[in-house]
Amino acid sequence: AVAVLFVDLDHFKQVNDTHGHATGDALLRCAGRVLRSAVRPGDVVARFGGEEFCLLLREADPAEARAAAERLRASLAAASIEASGAPLSPRASIGVASRVPDSEEGWETLFRDADAALYRAKRAGRDRVCVHGEPVE
């Protein structure tokens, strides 16, 4: 199976508005480092625009993808940069979708499902993981 994770840094505009764009850029770099260091060789991490990242996890069924997303969310929260003399951690909402390789549904559907799961995570209070097809916890 393959999994797509959409990671959106929570309240990123507020970081830029409160601490400035240089701090926002530093937070993005911090998040990128955390995400790259937390995935396996062969997995892909890409900035997807603004404060979003997209991860492609190979050989990850829904349970493995959820576990990876929870680890990523916790790793982001444990990281920090200095902002106005205080630590600032990148908190994130993560949407997850996965498919088996022979699925009739294509990449477009997989990305749409991950995006929908991301928006469910944001509506449910942010700083959480939602998996397509699972109820929100």
mmCIF file of C-alpha atoms in Angstrom:
data_model
loop_
_atom_site.group_PDB
_atom_site.id
_atom_site.type_symbol
_atom_site.label_atom_id
_atom_site.label_comp_id
_atom_site.label_asym_id
_atom_site.label_seq_id
_atom_site.Cartn_x
_atom_site.Cartn_y
_atom_site.Cartn_z
ATOM 1 C CA ALA A 1 0.000 0.000 0.000
ATOM 2 C CA VAL A 2 0.987 3.618 -0.438
ATOM 3 C CA ALA A 3 -0.063 6.503 1.804
ATOM 4 C CA VAL A 4 -0.287 10.239 1.305
ATOM 5 C CA LEU A 5 -0.075 12.576 4.291
ATOM 6 C CA PHE A 6 -0.965 16.250 4.076
ATOM 7 C CA VAL A 7 0.645 18.194 6.922
ATOM 8 C CA ASP A 8 -0.552 21.745 7.601
ATOM 9 C CA LEU A 9 1.179 23.891 10.214
ATOM 10 C CA ASP A 10 -1.516 25.181 12.542
ATOM 11 C CA HIS A 11 -2.022 28.931 12.979
ATOM 12 C CA PHE A 12 0.898 29.736 10.688
ATOM 13 C CA LYS A 13 -0.510 33.126 9.639
ATOM 14 C CA GLN A 14 -0.636 34.079 13.309
ATOM 15 C CA VAL A 15 3.080 33.205 13.628
ATOM 16 C CA ASN A 16 3.898 35.510 10.711
ATOM 17 C CA ASP A 17 1.633 38.273 12.037
ATOM 18 C CA THR A 18 2.961 38.047 15.606
ATOM 19 C CA HIS A 19 6.649 37.271 15.118
ATOM 20 C CA GLY A 20 7.334 38.286 11.507
ATOM 21 C CA HIS A 21 7.990 36.447 8.282
ATOM 22 C CA ALA A 22 11.595 35.605 9.193
ATOM 23 C CA THR A 23 10.295 33.616 12.166
ATOM 24 C CA GLY A 24 7.666 31.997 9.954
ATOM 25 C CA ASP A 25 10.399 30.992 7.506
ATOM 26 C CA ALA A 26 12.482 29.564 10.361
ATOM 27 C CA LEU A 27 9.458 27.565 11.552
ATOM 28 C CA LEU A 28 8.963 26.164 8.027
ATOM 29 C CA ARG A 29 12.632 25.139 7.859
ATOM 30 C CA CYS A 30 12.344 23.523 11.296
ATOM 31 C CA ALA A 31 9.244 21.585 10.231
ATOM 32 C CA GLY A 32 10.932 20.472 7.007
ATOM 33 C CA ARG A 33 13.972 19.185 8.911
ATOM 34 C CA VAL A 34 11.764 17.294 11.376
ATOM 35 C CA LEU A 35 9.669 15.711 8.639
ATOM 36 C CA ARG A 36 12.685 14.693 6.528
ATOM 37 C CA SER A 37 14.452 13.172 9.521
ATOM 38 C CA ALA A 38 11.376 11.213 10.620
ATOM 39 C CA VAL A 39 10.622 9.295 7.407
ATOM 40 C CA ARG A 40 12.221 6.186 5.984
ATOM 41 C CA PRO A 41 14.625 6.143 3.042
ATOM 42 C CA GLY A 42 12.523 6.075 -0.118
ATOM 43 C CA ASP A 43 9.641 8.046 1.382
ATOM 44 C CA VAL A 44 9.106 11.522 -0.055
ATOM 45 C CA VAL A 45 8.677 14.843 1.778
ATOM 46 C CA ALA A 46 7.780 17.958 -0.203
ATOM 47 C CA ARG A 47 6.582 21.422 0.624
ATOM 48 C CA PHE A 48 3.172 21.607 -0.989
ATOM 49 C CA GLY A 49 2.634 25.350 -0.779
ATOM 50 C CA GLY A 50 2.422 27.923 1.972
ATOM 51 C CA GLU A 51 2.615 26.056 5.248
ATOM 52 C CA GLU A 52 1.628 22.647 3.856
ATOM 53 C CA PHE A 53 3.794 19.620 3.280
ATOM 54 C CA CYS A 54 2.949 16.437 1.416
ATOM 55 C CA LEU A 55 4.487 13.095 2.324
ATOM 56 C CA LEU A 56 4.367 9.945 0.242
ATOM 57 C CA LEU A 57 4.945 6.814 2.304
ATOM 58 C CA ARG A 58 5.642 3.656 0.390
ATOM 59 C CA GLU A 59 4.470 0.306 1.706
ATOM 60 C CA ALA A 60 2.284 1.868 4.398
ATOM 61 C CA ASP A 61 -1.162 0.458 5.069
ATOM 62 C CA PRO A 62 -3.742 2.621 6.896
ATOM 63 C CA ALA A 63 -2.611 1.541 10.377
ATOM 64 C CA GLU A 64 1.070 2.123 9.572
ATOM 65 C CA ALA A 65 0.261 5.461 7.952
ATOM 66 C CA ARG A 66 -1.723 6.574 11.027
ATOM 67 C CA ALA A 67 1.117 5.530 13.337
ATOM 68 C CA ALA A 68 3.650 7.391 11.180
ATOM 69 C CA ALA A 69 1.443 10.507 11.146
ATOM 70 C CA GLU A 70 1.091 10.447 14.940
ATOM 71 C CA ARG A 71 4.879 10.114 15.307
ATOM 72 C CA LEU A 72 5.374 13.023 12.902
ATOM 73 C CA ARG A 73 2.885 15.192 14.781
ATOM 74 C CA ALA A 74 4.615 14.443 18.090
ATOM 75 C CA SER A 75 8.077 15.065 16.589
ATOM 76 C CA LEU A 76 6.947 18.444 15.272
ATOM 77 C CA ALA A 77 5.500 19.410 18.661
ATOM 78 C CA ALA A 78 8.766 18.406 20.375
ATOM 79 C CA ALA A 79 10.868 20.592 18.071
ATOM 80 C CA SER A 80 11.171 24.320 18.557
ATOM 81 C CA ILE A 81 12.758 27.521 17.395
ATOM 82 C CA GLU A 82 13.260 30.724 19.350
ATOM 83 C CA ALA A 83 10.636 33.397 18.719
ATOM 84 C CA SER A 84 10.738 36.670 20.638
ATOM 85 C CA GLY A 85 12.861 35.064 23.327
ATOM 86 C CA ALA A 86 10.601 32.041 23.841
ATOM 87 C CA PRO A 87 10.419 28.576 22.258
ATOM 88 C CA LEU A 88 7.910 28.127 19.427
ATOM 89 C CA SER A 89 6.946 24.642 18.247
ATOM 90 C CA PRO A 90 5.426 23.792 14.880
ATOM 91 C CA ARG A 91 2.032 22.251 15.670
ATOM 92 C CA ALA A 92 0.317 20.480 12.798
ATOM 93 C CA SER A 93 -2.897 18.974 11.550
ATOM 94 C CA ILE A 94 -2.365 15.878 9.399
ATOM 95 C CA GLY A 95 -4.688 14.214 6.901
ATOM 96 C CA VAL A 96 -3.951 10.633 5.832
ATOM 97 C CA ALA A 97 -5.201 8.485 2.961
ATOM 98 C CA SER A 98 -3.846 5.178 1.693
ATOM 99 C CA ARG A 99 -4.468 2.709 -1.113
ATOM 100 C CA VAL A 100 -3.286 -0.693 -2.188
ATOM 101 C CA PRO A 101 -1.249 -0.571 -5.402
ATOM 102 C CA ASP A 102 -3.856 -2.320 -7.556
ATOM 103 C CA SER A 103 -6.656 0.002 -6.475
ATOM 104 C CA GLU A 104 -8.885 1.311 -9.256
ATOM 105 C CA GLU A 105 -8.807 4.720 -7.628
ATOM 106 C CA GLY A 106 -5.979 6.887 -8.926
ATOM 107 C CA TRP A 107 -3.602 9.416 -7.438
ATOM 108 C CA GLU A 108 -6.097 12.245 -7.787
ATOM 109 C CA THR A 109 -8.546 10.432 -5.523
ATOM 110 C CA LEU A 110 -5.804 9.593 -3.045
ATOM 111 C CA PHE A 111 -4.746 13.250 -2.825
ATOM 112 C CA ARG A 112 -8.365 14.408 -2.548
ATOM 113 C CA ASP A 113 -9.012 11.953 0.299
ATOM 114 C CA ALA A 114 -5.876 13.073 2.180
ATOM 115 C CA ASP A 115 -6.919 16.708 1.723
ATOM 116 C CA ALA A 116 -10.435 15.970 3.016
ATOM 117 C CA ALA A 117 -8.944 14.190 6.050
ATOM 118 C CA LEU A 118 -6.695 17.214 6.683
ATOM 119 C CA TYR A 119 -9.692 19.547 6.730
ATOM 120 C CA ARG A 120 -11.489 17.190 9.128
ATOM 121 C CA ALA A 121 -8.462 17.403 11.459
ATOM 122 C CA LYS A 122 -8.542 21.195 11.301
ATOM 123 C CA ARG A 123 -12.301 21.367 11.962
ATOM 124 C CA ALA A 124 -11.922 18.924 14.878
ATOM 125 C CA GLY A 125 -9.591 21.312 16.713
ATOM 126 C CA ARG A 126 -6.211 21.089 14.949
ATOM 127 C CA ASP A 127 -3.008 19.476 16.254
ATOM 128 C CA ARG A 128 -4.366 16.043 15.380
ATOM 129 C CA VAL A 129 -4.336 13.280 12.796
ATOM 130 C CA CYS A 130 -7.384 12.248 10.784
ATOM 131 C CA VAL A 131 -7.404 9.246 8.477
ATOM 132 C CA HIS A 132 -9.730 9.039 5.501
ATOM 133 C CA GLY A 133 -12.520 6.581 6.256
ATOM 134 C CA GLU A 134 -12.048 6.633 10.031
ATOM 135 C CA PRO A 135 -14.193 8.580 12.488
ATOM 136 C CA VAL A 136 -12.671 11.674 14.092
ATOM 137 C CA GLU A 137 -11.443 10.978 17.628
#
